mmCIF file of C-alpha atoms in Angstrom:
data_model
loop_
_atom_site.group_PDB
_atom_site.id
_atom_site.type_symbol
_atom_site.label_atom_id
_atom_site.label_comp_id
_atom_site.label_asym_id
_atom_site.label_seq_id
_atom_site.Cartn_x
_atom_site.Cartn_y
_atom_site.Cartn_z
ATOM 1 C CA UNK W 173 23.187 -59.380 4.005
ATOM 2 C CA UNK W 174 24.310 -62.958 4.601
ATOM 3 C CA UNK W 175 27.805 -63.675 5.905
ATOM 4 C CA UNK W 176 29.706 -66.440 4.108
ATOM 5 C CA UNK W 177 31.961 -68.011 6.722
ATOM 6 C CA UNK W 178 34.230 -69.549 4.103
ATOM 7 C CA UNK W 179 34.369 -70.038 0.388
ATOM 8 C CA UNK W 180 36.414 -73.206 0.636
ATOM 9 C CA UNK W 181 34.208 -75.518 2.668
ATOM 10 C CA UNK W 182 30.555 -76.346 2.902
ATOM 11 C CA UNK W 183 29.285 -76.871 6.423
ATOM 12 C CA UNK W 184 25.868 -78.046 5.329
ATOM 13 C CA UNK W 185 25.913 -81.827 4.908
ATOM 14 C CA UNK W 186 24.563 -82.382 1.431
ATOM 15 C CA UNK W 187 23.630 -85.732 -0.041
ATOM 16 C CA UNK W 188 26.513 -87.391 -1.844
ATOM 17 C CA UNK W 189 26.492 -90.768 -3.558
ATOM 18 C CA UNK W 190 28.400 -92.925 -6.016
ATOM 19 C CA UNK W 191 26.501 -95.007 -8.549
ATOM 20 C CA UNK W 192 27.645 -96.968 -11.558
ATOM 21 C CA UNK W 193 28.189 -100.333 -13.275
ATOM 22 C CA UNK W 194 30.089 -103.372 -11.971
ATOM 23 C CA UNK W 195 32.469 -105.423 -14.131
ATOM 24 C CA UNK W 196 34.238 -108.753 -13.635
ATOM 25 C CA UNK W 197 37.546 -109.316 -15.421
ATOM 26 C CA UNK W 198 39.120 -112.624 -14.452
ATOM 27 C CA UNK W 199 39.890 -112.453 -10.741
ATOM 28 C CA UNK W 200 39.276 -108.707 -10.649
ATOM 29 C CA UNK W 201 36.022 -106.957 -9.821
ATOM 30 C CA UNK W 202 35.784 -103.333 -10.978
ATOM 31 C CA UNK W 203 33.132 -100.821 -9.921
ATOM 32 C CA UNK W 204 32.875 -97.453 -11.665
ATOM 33 C CA UNK W 205 30.970 -94.904 -9.620
ATOM 34 C CA UNK W 206 29.723 -91.541 -10.839
ATOM 35 C CA UNK W 207 29.848 -89.248 -7.805
ATOM 36 C CA UNK W 208 27.091 -86.672 -7.415
ATOM 37 C CA UNK W 209 26.509 -84.171 -4.644
ATOM 38 C CA UNK W 210 23.045 -82.621 -4.481
ATOM 39 C CA UNK W 211 22.530 -83.995 -7.998
ATOM 40 C CA UNK W 212 25.640 -82.156 -9.243
ATOM 41 C CA UNK W 213 28.298 -84.312 -10.884
ATOM 42 C CA UNK W 214 31.612 -84.212 -8.997
ATOM 43 C CA UNK W 215 33.778 -86.964 -10.439
ATOM 44 C CA UNK W 216 34.322 -90.704 -10.855
ATOM 45 C CA UNK W 217 35.482 -93.224 -8.258
ATOM 46 C CA UNK W 218 37.046 -96.528 -9.320
ATOM 47 C CA UNK W 219 36.930 -99.460 -6.892
ATOM 48 C CA UNK W 220 39.059 -102.517 -7.714
ATOM 49 C CA UNK W 221 38.907 -105.806 -5.816
ATOM 50 C CA UNK W 222 41.296 -108.731 -6.302
ATOM 51 C CA UNK W 223 39.118 -111.558 -5.039
ATOM 52 C CA UNK W 224 41.664 -114.369 -4.438
ATOM 53 C CA UNK W 225 43.486 -112.295 -1.796
ATOM 54 C CA UNK W 226 42.385 -110.557 1.427
ATOM 55 C CA UNK W 227 45.752 -109.117 2.523
ATOM 56 C CA UNK W 228 46.535 -105.768 0.797
ATOM 57 C CA UNK W 229 50.321 -106.245 0.896
ATOM 58 C CA UNK W 230 50.049 -109.451 -1.119
ATOM 59 C CA UNK W 231 47.716 -107.999 -3.752
ATOM 60 C CA UNK W 232 48.771 -104.352 -4.135
ATOM 61 C CA UNK W 233 51.329 -104.838 -6.924
ATOM 62 C CA UNK W 234 48.815 -106.783 -9.013
ATOM 63 C CA UNK W 235 46.105 -104.198 -8.379
ATOM 64 C CA UNK W 236 48.477 -101.321 -9.198
ATOM 65 C CA UNK W 237 49.572 -102.936 -12.462
ATOM 66 C CA UNK W 238 45.947 -103.648 -13.359
ATOM 67 C CA UNK W 239 44.864 -100.060 -12.648
ATOM 68 C CA UNK W 240 47.760 -98.503 -14.527
ATOM 69 C CA UNK W 241 46.853 -100.672 -17.484
ATOM 70 C CA UNK W 242 43.752 -98.570 -18.185
ATOM 71 C CA UNK W 243 44.228 -95.427 -16.070
ATOM 72 C CA UNK W 244 47.893 -94.862 -16.837
ATOM 73 C CA UNK W 245 50.175 -92.648 -14.772
ATOM 74 C CA UNK W 246 47.276 -91.140 -12.840
ATOM 75 C CA UNK W 247 47.546 -94.175 -10.562
ATOM 76 C CA UNK W 248 50.211 -93.751 -7.880
ATOM 77 C CA UNK W 249 52.813 -96.436 -7.284
ATOM 78 C CA UNK W 250 52.047 -96.208 -3.605
ATOM 79 C CA UNK W 251 49.047 -97.790 -1.969
ATOM 80 C CA UNK W 252 46.209 -95.495 -0.864
ATOM 81 C CA UNK W 253 46.953 -93.560 2.316
ATOM 82 C CA UNK W 254 44.237 -95.406 4.196
ATOM 83 C CA UNK W 255 45.849 -98.812 3.502
ATOM 84 C CA UNK W 256 49.468 -97.926 4.163
ATOM 85 C CA UNK W 257 49.220 -98.787 7.872
ATOM 86 C CA UNK W 258 46.992 -101.805 7.220
ATOM 87 C CA UNK W 259 48.867 -103.558 4.440
ATOM 88 C CA UNK W 260 49.397 -106.766 6.410
ATOM 89 C CA UNK W 261 45.967 -106.895 7.987
ATOM 90 C CA UNK W 262 42.988 -108.821 6.673
ATOM 91 C CA UNK W 263 40.897 -106.532 4.513
ATOM 92 C CA UNK W 264 37.344 -106.063 5.832
ATOM 93 C CA UNK W 265 34.173 -104.600 4.218
ATOM 94 C CA UNK W 266 34.458 -101.735 6.706
ATOM 95 C CA UNK W 267 37.744 -100.746 5.046
ATOM 96 C CA UNK W 268 35.891 -100.185 1.769
ATOM 97 C CA UNK W 269 33.285 -98.069 3.540
ATOM 98 C CA UNK W 270 35.955 -95.969 5.237
ATOM 99 C CA UNK W 271 37.718 -95.263 1.943
ATOM 100 C CA UNK W 272 34.470 -94.171 0.328
ATOM 101 C CA UNK W 273 33.789 -91.877 3.284
ATOM 102 C CA UNK W 274 37.250 -90.335 2.934
ATOM 103 C CA UNK W 275 36.701 -89.617 -0.744
ATOM 104 C CA UNK W 276 33.221 -88.235 -0.097
ATOM 105 C CA UNK W 277 34.690 -85.939 2.535
ATOM 106 C CA UNK W 278 37.220 -84.644 0.029
ATOM 107 C CA UNK W 279 34.480 -83.968 -2.498
ATOM 108 C CA UNK W 280 32.513 -82.039 0.112
ATOM 109 C CA UNK W 281 35.491 -79.860 0.954
ATOM 110 C CA UNK W 282 36.621 -79.262 -2.590
ATOM 111 C CA UNK W 283 34.710 -76.504 -4.368
ATOM 112 C CA UNK W 284 37.220 -76.004 -7.139
ATOM 113 C CA UNK W 285 38.438 -72.759 -5.582
ATOM 114 C CA UNK W 286 42.133 -71.936 -5.731
ATOM 115 C CA UNK W 287 44.349 -68.872 -5.797
ATOM 116 C CA UNK W 288 43.606 -68.218 -9.470
ATOM 117 C CA UNK W 289 39.846 -68.661 -9.182
ATOM 118 C CA UNK W 290 37.928 -65.532 -10.139
ATOM 119 C CA UNK W 291 35.014 -64.042 -8.248
ATOM 120 C CA UNK W 292 32.843 -64.909 -11.233
ATOM 121 C CA UNK W 293 33.810 -68.572 -10.863
ATOM 122 C CA UNK W 294 33.098 -68.453 -7.126
ATOM 123 C CA UNK W 295 29.606 -67.187 -7.935
ATOM 124 C CA UNK W 296 29.086 -70.049 -10.364
ATOM 125 C CA UNK W 297 30.247 -72.529 -7.734
ATOM 126 C CA UNK W 298 27.859 -71.093 -5.155
ATOM 127 C CA UNK W 299 25.022 -71.364 -7.639
ATOM 128 C CA UNK W 300 25.902 -74.970 -8.514
ATOM 129 C CA UNK W 301 25.966 -75.855 -4.817
ATOM 130 C CA UNK W 302 22.523 -74.236 -4.498
ATOM 131 C CA UNK W 303 23.845 -71.872 -1.846
ATOM 132 C CA UNK W 304 23.091 -68.698 -3.763
ATOM 133 C CA UNK W 305 20.829 -67.288 -6.421
ATOM 134 C CA UNK W 306 21.680 -66.974 -10.101
ATOM 135 C CA UNK W 307 25.127 -65.433 -10.614
ATOM 136 C CA UNK W 308 23.593 -62.213 -11.949
ATOM 137 C CA UNK W 309 21.846 -61.686 -8.615
ATOM 138 C CA UNK W 310 24.953 -62.256 -6.518
ATOM 139 C CA UNK W 311 27.091 -59.557 -4.963
ATOM 140 C CA UNK W 312 30.266 -60.679 -3.188
ATOM 141 C CA UNK W 313 32.172 -58.243 -1.000
ATOM 142 C CA UNK W 314 35.148 -58.181 1.333
ATOM 143 C CA UNK W 315 33.146 -56.180 3.871
ATOM 144 C CA UNK W 316 29.463 -56.319 4.664
ATOM 145 C CA UNK W 317 29.012 -52.696 3.576
ATOM 146 C CA UNK W 318 31.788 -52.654 0.991
ATOM 147 C CA UNK W 319 31.631 -52.426 -2.785
ATOM 148 C CA UNK W 320 30.754 -55.420 -4.927
ATOM 149 C CA UNK W 321 33.815 -57.252 -6.190
ATOM 150 C CA UNK W 322 34.458 -57.460 -9.907
ATOM 151 C CA UNK W 323 33.939 -60.870 -11.493
ATOM 152 C CA UNK W 324 37.449 -60.681 -12.959
ATOM 153 C CA UNK W 325 39.221 -60.345 -9.602
ATOM 154 C CA UNK W 326 40.948 -63.468 -8.303
ATOM 155 C CA UNK W 327 41.272 -65.006 -4.858
ATOM 156 C CA UNK W 328 44.995 -64.233 -4.981
ATOM 157 C CA UNK W 329 44.545 -60.583 -5.956
ATOM 158 C CA UNK W 330 42.182 -60.137 -3.004
ATOM 159 C CA UNK W 331 44.715 -61.754 -0.616
ATOM 160 C CA UNK W 332 42.138 -64.321 0.500
ATOM 161 C CA UNK W 333 43.446 -67.458 2.137
ATOM 162 C CA UNK W 334 41.879 -70.697 3.335
ATOM 163 C CA UNK W 335 39.213 -69.759 5.836
ATOM 164 C CA UNK W 336 38.961 -66.266 4.382
ATOM 165 C CA UNK W 337 35.597 -64.526 4.402
ATOM 166 C CA UNK W 338 33.408 -63.027 1.736
ATOM 167 C CA UNK W 339 30.044 -61.391 2.244
ATOM 168 C CA UNK W 340 27.149 -62.311 0.015
ATOM 169 C CA UNK W 341 24.090 -60.266 -0.880
ATOM 170 C CA UNK W 342 21.181 -61.196 -3.106
ATOM 171 C CA UNK W 343 20.607 -58.242 -5.435
ATOM 172 C CA UNK W 344 17.039 -59.295 -6.100
ATOM 173 C CA UNK W 345 15.239 -59.781 -9.429
ATOM 174 C CA UNK W 346 17.344 -58.733 -12.405
ATOM 175 C CA UNK W 347 16.673 -57.581 -15.944
ATOM 176 C CA UNK W 348 19.017 -57.430 -18.920
ATOM 177 C CA UNK W 349 20.728 -54.132 -19.665
ATOM 178 C CA UNK W 350 19.767 -54.331 -23.320
ATOM 179 C CA UNK W 351 16.116 -54.857 -22.412
ATOM 180 C CA UNK W 352 16.190 -51.840 -20.104
ATOM 181 C CA UNK W 353 17.791 -49.649 -22.757
ATOM 182 C CA UNK W 354 15.274 -50.703 -25.386
ATOM 183 C CA UNK W 355 12.348 -49.892 -23.100
ATOM 184 C CA UNK W 356 13.934 -46.630 -21.953
ATOM 185 C CA UNK W 357 14.415 -45.385 -25.503
ATOM 186 C CA UNK W 358 11.334 -46.816 -27.179
ATOM 187 C CA UNK W 359 9.093 -45.089 -24.640
ATOM 188 C CA UNK W 360 10.118 -41.477 -25.384
ATOM 189 C CA UNK W 361 9.880 -42.140 -29.114
ATOM 190 C CA UNK W 362 6.356 -43.547 -28.857
ATOM 191 C CA UNK W 363 5.127 -40.976 -26.329
ATOM 192 C CA UNK W 364 6.416 -37.969 -28.273
ATOM 193 C CA UNK W 365 5.113 -39.129 -31.652
ATOM 194 C CA UNK W 366 1.814 -40.214 -30.129
ATOM 195 C CA UNK W 367 1.266 -36.726 -28.752
ATOM 196 C CA UNK W 368 2.516 -35.186 -32.005
ATOM 197 C CA UNK W 369 0.057 -37.235 -34.085
ATOM 198 C CA UNK W 370 -2.853 -36.977 -31.638
ATOM 199 C CA UNK W 371 -2.738 -33.422 -30.227
ATOM 200 C CA UNK W 372 -6.479 -33.442 -29.517
ATOM 201 C CA UNK W 373 -5.812 -35.830 -26.616
ATOM 202 C CA UNK W 374 -4.196 -32.943 -24.726
ATOM 203 C CA UNK W 375 -5.404 -29.763 -26.402
ATOM 204 C CA UNK W 376 -8.886 -30.643 -27.592
ATOM 205 C CA UNK W 377 -9.994 -30.086 -31.174
ATOM 206 C CA UNK W 378 -7.288 -27.978 -32.793
ATOM 207 C CA UNK W 379 -6.287 -27.222 -36.358
ATOM 208 C CA UNK W 380 -3.076 -29.195 -36.886
ATOM 209 C CA UNK W 381 -2.429 -27.470 -40.213
ATOM 210 C CA UNK W 382 -1.418 -24.366 -38.277
ATOM 211 C CA UNK W 383 1.423 -26.133 -36.473
ATOM 212 C CA UNK W 384 4.732 -24.397 -37.016
ATOM 213 C CA UNK W 385 7.265 -26.196 -39.197
ATOM 214 C CA UNK W 386 9.785 -26.033 -36.339
ATOM 215 C CA UNK W 387 7.446 -28.224 -34.280
ATOM 216 C CA UNK W 388 7.607 -30.752 -37.100
ATOM 217 C CA UNK W 389 11.400 -30.471 -37.246
ATOM 218 C CA UNK W 390 11.543 -30.967 -33.484
ATOM 219 C CA UNK W 391 9.560 -34.196 -33.835
ATOM 220 C CA UNK W 392 11.993 -35.307 -36.526
ATOM 221 C CA UNK W 393 15.060 -34.479 -34.423
ATOM 222 C CA UNK W 394 13.577 -36.219 -31.382
ATOM 223 C CA UNK W 395 12.839 -39.303 -33.484
ATOM 224 C CA UNK W 396 16.326 -39.344 -34.999
ATOM 225 C CA UNK W 397 17.903 -39.245 -31.559
ATOM 226 C CA UNK W 398 15.904 -42.111 -30.086
ATOM 227 C CA UNK W 399 15.975 -44.270 -33.209
ATOM 228 C CA UNK W 400 19.754 -43.873 -33.087
ATOM 229 C CA UNK W 401 19.713 -44.891 -29.436
ATOM 230 C CA UNK W 402 17.673 -48.001 -30.188
ATOM 231 C CA UNK W 403 19.904 -49.051 -33.085
ATOM 232 C CA UNK W 404 23.026 -48.487 -30.983
ATOM 233 C CA UNK W 405 21.580 -50.657 -28.233
ATOM 234 C CA UNK W 406 20.951 -53.486 -30.683
ATOM 235 C CA UNK W 407 24.044 -53.271 -32.863
ATOM 236 C CA UNK W 408 26.730 -51.198 -31.138
ATOM 237 C CA UNK W 409 26.767 -51.317 -27.348
ATOM 238 C CA UNK W 410 28.665 -54.036 -25.501
ATOM 239 C CA UNK W 411 27.681 -54.170 -21.874
ATOM 240 C CA UNK W 412 30.146 -54.892 -19.076
ATOM 241 C CA UNK W 413 27.303 -56.269 -16.928
ATOM 242 C CA UNK W 414 24.599 -58.627 -18.105
ATOM 243 C CA UNK W 415 21.823 -57.373 -15.843
ATOM 244 C CA UNK W 416 20.687 -54.645 -13.485
ATOM 245 C CA UNK W 417 18.138 -54.693 -10.620
ATOM 246 C CA UNK W 418 14.585 -54.812 -11.924
ATOM 247 C CA UNK W 419 13.501 -51.792 -9.874
ATOM 248 C CA UNK W 420 15.856 -49.598 -11.936
ATOM 249 C CA UNK W 421 13.637 -50.208 -14.955
ATOM 250 C CA UNK W 422 10.733 -48.283 -13.438
ATOM 251 C CA UNK W 423 12.949 -45.422 -12.268
ATOM 252 C CA UNK W 424 14.703 -45.045 -15.614
ATOM 253 C CA UNK W 425 11.572 -45.379 -17.720
ATOM 254 C CA UNK W 426 9.700 -42.862 -15.571
ATOM 255 C CA UNK W 427 12.451 -40.302 -16.128
ATOM 256 C CA UNK W 428 12.574 -40.694 -19.907
ATOM 257 C CA UNK W 429 8.887 -41.212 -20.575
ATOM 258 C CA UNK W 430 7.591 -38.368 -18.405
ATOM 259 C CA UNK W 431 10.131 -35.888 -19.734
ATOM 260 C CA UNK W 432 9.182 -36.931 -23.282
ATOM 261 C CA UNK W 433 5.563 -36.101 -22.528
ATOM 262 C CA UNK W 434 6.541 -32.810 -20.876
ATOM 263 C CA UNK W 435 8.664 -31.672 -23.821
ATOM 264 C CA UNK W 436 6.173 -32.885 -26.440
ATOM 265 C CA UNK W 437 3.307 -31.086 -24.712
ATOM 266 C CA UNK W 438 5.080 -27.744 -25.157
ATOM 267 C CA UNK W 439 6.629 -28.158 -28.603
ATOM 268 C CA UNK W 440 3.334 -29.376 -30.080
ATOM 269 C CA UNK W 441 1.100 -26.907 -28.264
ATOM 270 C CA UNK W 442 -1.196 -24.798 -30.498
ATOM 271 C CA UNK W 443 0.184 -21.680 -28.795
ATOM 272 C CA UNK W 444 3.815 -22.722 -29.245
ATOM 273 C CA UNK W 445 6.036 -19.757 -30.092
ATOM 274 C CA UNK W 446 8.847 -20.713 -32.444
ATOM 275 C CA UNK W 447 12.305 -19.110 -32.310
ATOM 276 C CA UNK W 448 13.848 -17.130 -35.144
ATOM 277 C CA UNK W 449 15.154 -18.938 -38.201
ATOM 278 C CA UNK W 450 18.704 -18.020 -37.262
ATOM 279 C CA UNK W 451 18.326 -19.527 -33.789
ATOM 280 C CA UNK W 452 16.660 -22.599 -35.264
ATOM 281 C CA UNK W 453 19.490 -23.131 -37.748
ATOM 282 C CA UNK W 454 22.194 -22.671 -35.106
ATOM 283 C CA UNK W 455 20.481 -25.165 -32.807
ATOM 284 C CA UNK W 456 19.974 -27.631 -35.654
ATOM 285 C CA UNK W 457 23.652 -27.531 -36.609
ATOM 286 C CA UNK W 458 24.707 -28.118 -32.998
ATOM 287 C CA UNK W 459 22.240 -30.992 -32.708
ATOM 288 C CA UNK W 460 23.364 -32.754 -35.899
ATOM 289 C CA UNK W 461 27.091 -32.393 -35.190
ATOM 290 C CA UNK W 462 26.736 -33.652 -31.625
ATOM 291 C CA UNK W 463 24.596 -36.592 -32.705
ATOM 292 C CA UNK W 464 27.306 -37.593 -35.181
ATOM 293 C CA UNK W 465 29.934 -37.123 -32.489
ATOM 294 C CA UNK W 466 28.014 -39.243 -30.004
ATOM 295 C CA UNK W 467 27.647 -42.050 -32.538
ATOM 296 C CA UNK W 468 31.350 -41.853 -33.404
ATOM 297 C CA UNK W 469 32.356 -42.194 -29.752
ATOM 298 C CA UNK W 470 30.055 -45.162 -29.232
ATOM 299 C CA UNK W 471 31.584 -46.928 -32.234
ATOM 300 C CA UNK W 472 35.087 -46.217 -30.937
ATOM 301 C CA UNK W 473 34.202 -47.560 -27.484
ATOM 302 C CA UNK W 474 32.704 -50.685 -29.025
ATOM 303 C CA UNK W 475 35.958 -51.461 -30.795
ATOM 304 C CA UNK W 476 37.853 -51.206 -27.493
ATOM 305 C CA UNK W 477 36.044 -54.217 -26.039
ATOM 306 C CA UNK W 478 36.242 -57.611 -27.795
ATOM 307 C CA UNK W 479 32.890 -59.418 -28.070
ATOM 308 C CA UNK W 480 31.875 -61.397 -24.993
ATOM 309 C CA UNK W 481 34.478 -59.809 -22.713
ATOM 310 C CA UNK W 482 34.669 -57.086 -20.083
ATOM 311 C CA UNK W 483 38.143 -55.969 -21.158
ATOM 312 C CA UNK W 484 38.883 -52.311 -20.448
ATOM 313 C CA UNK W 485 41.412 -50.198 -22.333
ATOM 314 C CA UNK W 486 42.339 -46.541 -22.344
ATOM 315 C CA UNK W 487 40.086 -44.936 -24.989
ATOM 316 C CA UNK W 488 42.027 -43.024 -27.612
ATOM 317 C CA UNK W 489 41.083 -41.049 -30.741
ATOM 318 C CA UNK W 490 40.663 -42.913 -34.016
ATOM 319 C CA UNK W 491 40.842 -41.626 -37.587
ATOM 320 C CA UNK W 492 37.326 -40.268 -37.144
ATOM 321 C CA UNK W 493 37.762 -36.530 -36.341
ATOM 322 C CA UNK W 494 34.840 -36.573 -33.910
ATOM 323 C CA UNK W 495 36.819 -38.885 -31.615
ATOM 324 C CA UNK W 496 39.532 -36.238 -31.137
ATOM 325 C CA UNK W 497 37.550 -35.156 -28.077
ATOM 326 C CA UNK W 498 39.101 -38.164 -26.307
ATOM 327 C CA UNK W 499 42.240 -36.024 -26.033
ATOM 328 C CA UNK W 500 40.402 -33.635 -23.735
ATOM 329 C CA UNK W 501 37.815 -35.643 -21.788
ATOM 330 C CA UNK W 502 37.322 -39.193 -20.567
ATOM 331 C CA UNK W 503 33.651 -39.409 -21.537
ATOM 332 C CA UNK W 504 33.128 -37.510 -24.808
ATOM 333 C CA UNK W 505 29.977 -39.523 -25.456
ATOM 334 C CA UNK W 506 28.374 -37.660 -22.554
ATOM 335 C CA UNK W 507 29.811 -34.356 -23.772
ATOM 336 C CA UNK W 508 28.245 -34.866 -27.196
ATOM 337 C CA UNK W 509 24.999 -36.070 -25.620
ATOM 338 C CA UNK W 510 24.668 -32.887 -23.589
ATOM 339 C CA UNK W 511 25.580 -30.899 -26.696
ATOM 340 C CA UNK W 512 22.784 -32.587 -28.645
ATOM 341 C CA UNK W 513 20.188 -31.552 -26.099
ATOM 342 C CA UNK W 514 21.577 -28.034 -25.903
ATOM 343 C CA UNK W 515 21.148 -27.878 -29.674
ATOM 344 C CA UNK W 516 17.599 -29.228 -29.403
ATOM 345 C CA UNK W 517 16.783 -26.635 -26.735
ATOM 346 C CA UNK W 518 18.168 -23.814 -28.870
ATOM 347 C CA UNK W 519 16.383 -24.942 -32.041
ATOM 348 C CA UNK W 520 13.028 -25.257 -30.268
ATOM 349 C CA UNK W 521 13.399 -22.490 -27.667
ATOM 350 C CA UNK W 522 11.547 -24.864 -25.338
ATOM 351 C CA UNK W 523 11.954 -24.486 -21.560
ATOM 352 C CA UNK W 524 11.044 -28.140 -20.739
ATOM 353 C CA UNK W 525 13.734 -29.246 -23.204
ATOM 354 C CA UNK W 526 16.179 -27.064 -21.293
ATOM 355 C CA UNK W 527 15.144 -28.653 -18.000
ATOM 356 C CA UNK W 528 15.574 -32.094 -19.560
ATOM 357 C CA UNK W 529 19.051 -31.025 -20.699
ATOM 358 C CA UNK W 530 20.000 -29.825 -17.212
ATOM 359 C CA UNK W 531 18.746 -33.003 -15.543
ATOM 360 C CA UNK W 532 20.596 -35.177 -18.030
ATOM 361 C CA UNK W 533 23.758 -33.083 -17.789
ATOM 362 C CA UNK W 534 23.807 -33.442 -14.016
ATOM 363 C CA UNK W 535 23.429 -37.226 -14.134
ATOM 364 C CA UNK W 536 25.970 -37.657 -16.929
ATOM 365 C CA UNK W 537 28.449 -35.476 -15.052
ATOM 366 C CA UNK W 538 28.137 -37.768 -12.029
ATOM 367 C CA UNK W 539 28.723 -40.806 -14.241
ATOM 368 C CA UNK W 540 31.635 -39.152 -16.035
ATOM 369 C CA UNK W 541 33.391 -38.197 -12.796
ATOM 370 C CA UNK W 542 33.047 -41.776 -11.576
ATOM 371 C CA UNK W 543 34.417 -43.240 -14.803
ATOM 372 C CA UNK W 544 37.226 -40.684 -14.922
ATOM 373 C CA UNK W 545 38.275 -41.632 -11.401
ATOM 374 C CA UNK W 546 38.106 -45.339 -12.265
ATOM 375 C CA UNK W 547 40.234 -44.831 -15.387
ATOM 376 C CA UNK W 548 42.946 -43.025 -13.414
ATOM 377 C CA UNK W 549 42.934 -45.707 -10.736
ATOM 378 C CA UNK W 550 43.039 -48.615 -13.179
ATOM 379 C CA UNK W 551 45.567 -47.254 -15.676
ATOM 380 C CA UNK W 552 48.783 -45.802 -14.275
ATOM 381 C CA UNK W 553 49.613 -44.320 -17.679
ATOM 382 C CA UNK W 554 46.242 -42.599 -18.085
ATOM 383 C CA UNK W 555 46.615 -39.146 -19.748
ATOM 384 C CA UNK W 556 46.866 -36.527 -17.015
ATOM 385 C CA UNK W 557 45.565 -33.633 -19.102
ATOM 386 C CA UNK W 558 42.109 -35.150 -19.596
ATOM 387 C CA UNK W 559 39.085 -33.879 -17.740
ATOM 388 C CA UNK W 560 35.970 -35.930 -17.085
ATOM 389 C CA UNK W 561 33.328 -34.342 -19.309
ATOM 390 C CA UNK W 562 33.917 -30.614 -19.963
ATOM 391 C CA UNK W 563 37.241 -29.793 -21.677
ATOM 392 C CA UNK W 564 39.691 -27.833 -19.474
ATOM 393 C CA UNK W 565 37.065 -27.360 -16.741
ATOM 394 C CA UNK W 566 35.523 -30.523 -15.265
#
């Protein structure tokens, strides 16, 4: 954790210079300088010299009129602060140097941060000044061990003043959320179907013609679920964060991929015992309805957030009847997701599928409780009768 002593000033003396063309217009000499600091463009300085005169008081009105002729009202009627106490003195080359130094000092202090600057803009400024890693790797906090600040929060909303402190942490290598989701969901699809198509890899030489039709239906249901997930990732989901830490990829993929192998090993086993037709049909109906419900909720959530934004709104039911669950819980997508896996477990009568359902239900409950709490904190008018994930209970 690195402590940022101030977000307004830079104590490290970086290289700053002004370079540009020189023009002569009658008795005037004009120099246009492009100011860069650590190779980052900061602005333009205009130096004007009236060569027939060396006393500022005698030349200022001419210089002012000349400057306002092409810079307009941006030029003050008053002489520069540096010259105001030297108007009747002979102008020396050192006076030019001092004025440049004053302007360079102002550029060093100014980072473009003001009361309305967002945390996201502060991150961009730190990155431009080469004081921090890419903005996606940055975490800014009010306390060293506090929570990361949202990019949308402003300096004013955080009650930060000049000299205020933020704490910076490099989150390490990042990877895009969409990339993680695609790898998470492609893995279980490939692993399950690979084992389904090549059972001899695990069971030896077996007669695949004797496989129960429910095992084939299970492979179809599994494929439908993860193909839906992949398509939603590509066409539906809008992510509030661009990236996540790279190490999460290995944790998430291990969970999905290994469980896929565990479930597939049992449902495709030559000794697999299928449930009754009635149980299979009940489980199938639950699975299909919950898959449709999950998709409906994802579409409704997508429409709550305009493209390219992190806007948050209170989710409400739409004309789609599956979204009516929003009236009862904050995260019906998780409710339907758990329902889908309960249906899959019932239709296959597979213990590993049940364990996968329990593990997923636990994690989604944790997420739902967190989101439910955040909704209530963010929206004062949030419906009080909603639960997090299980209607009327939790």
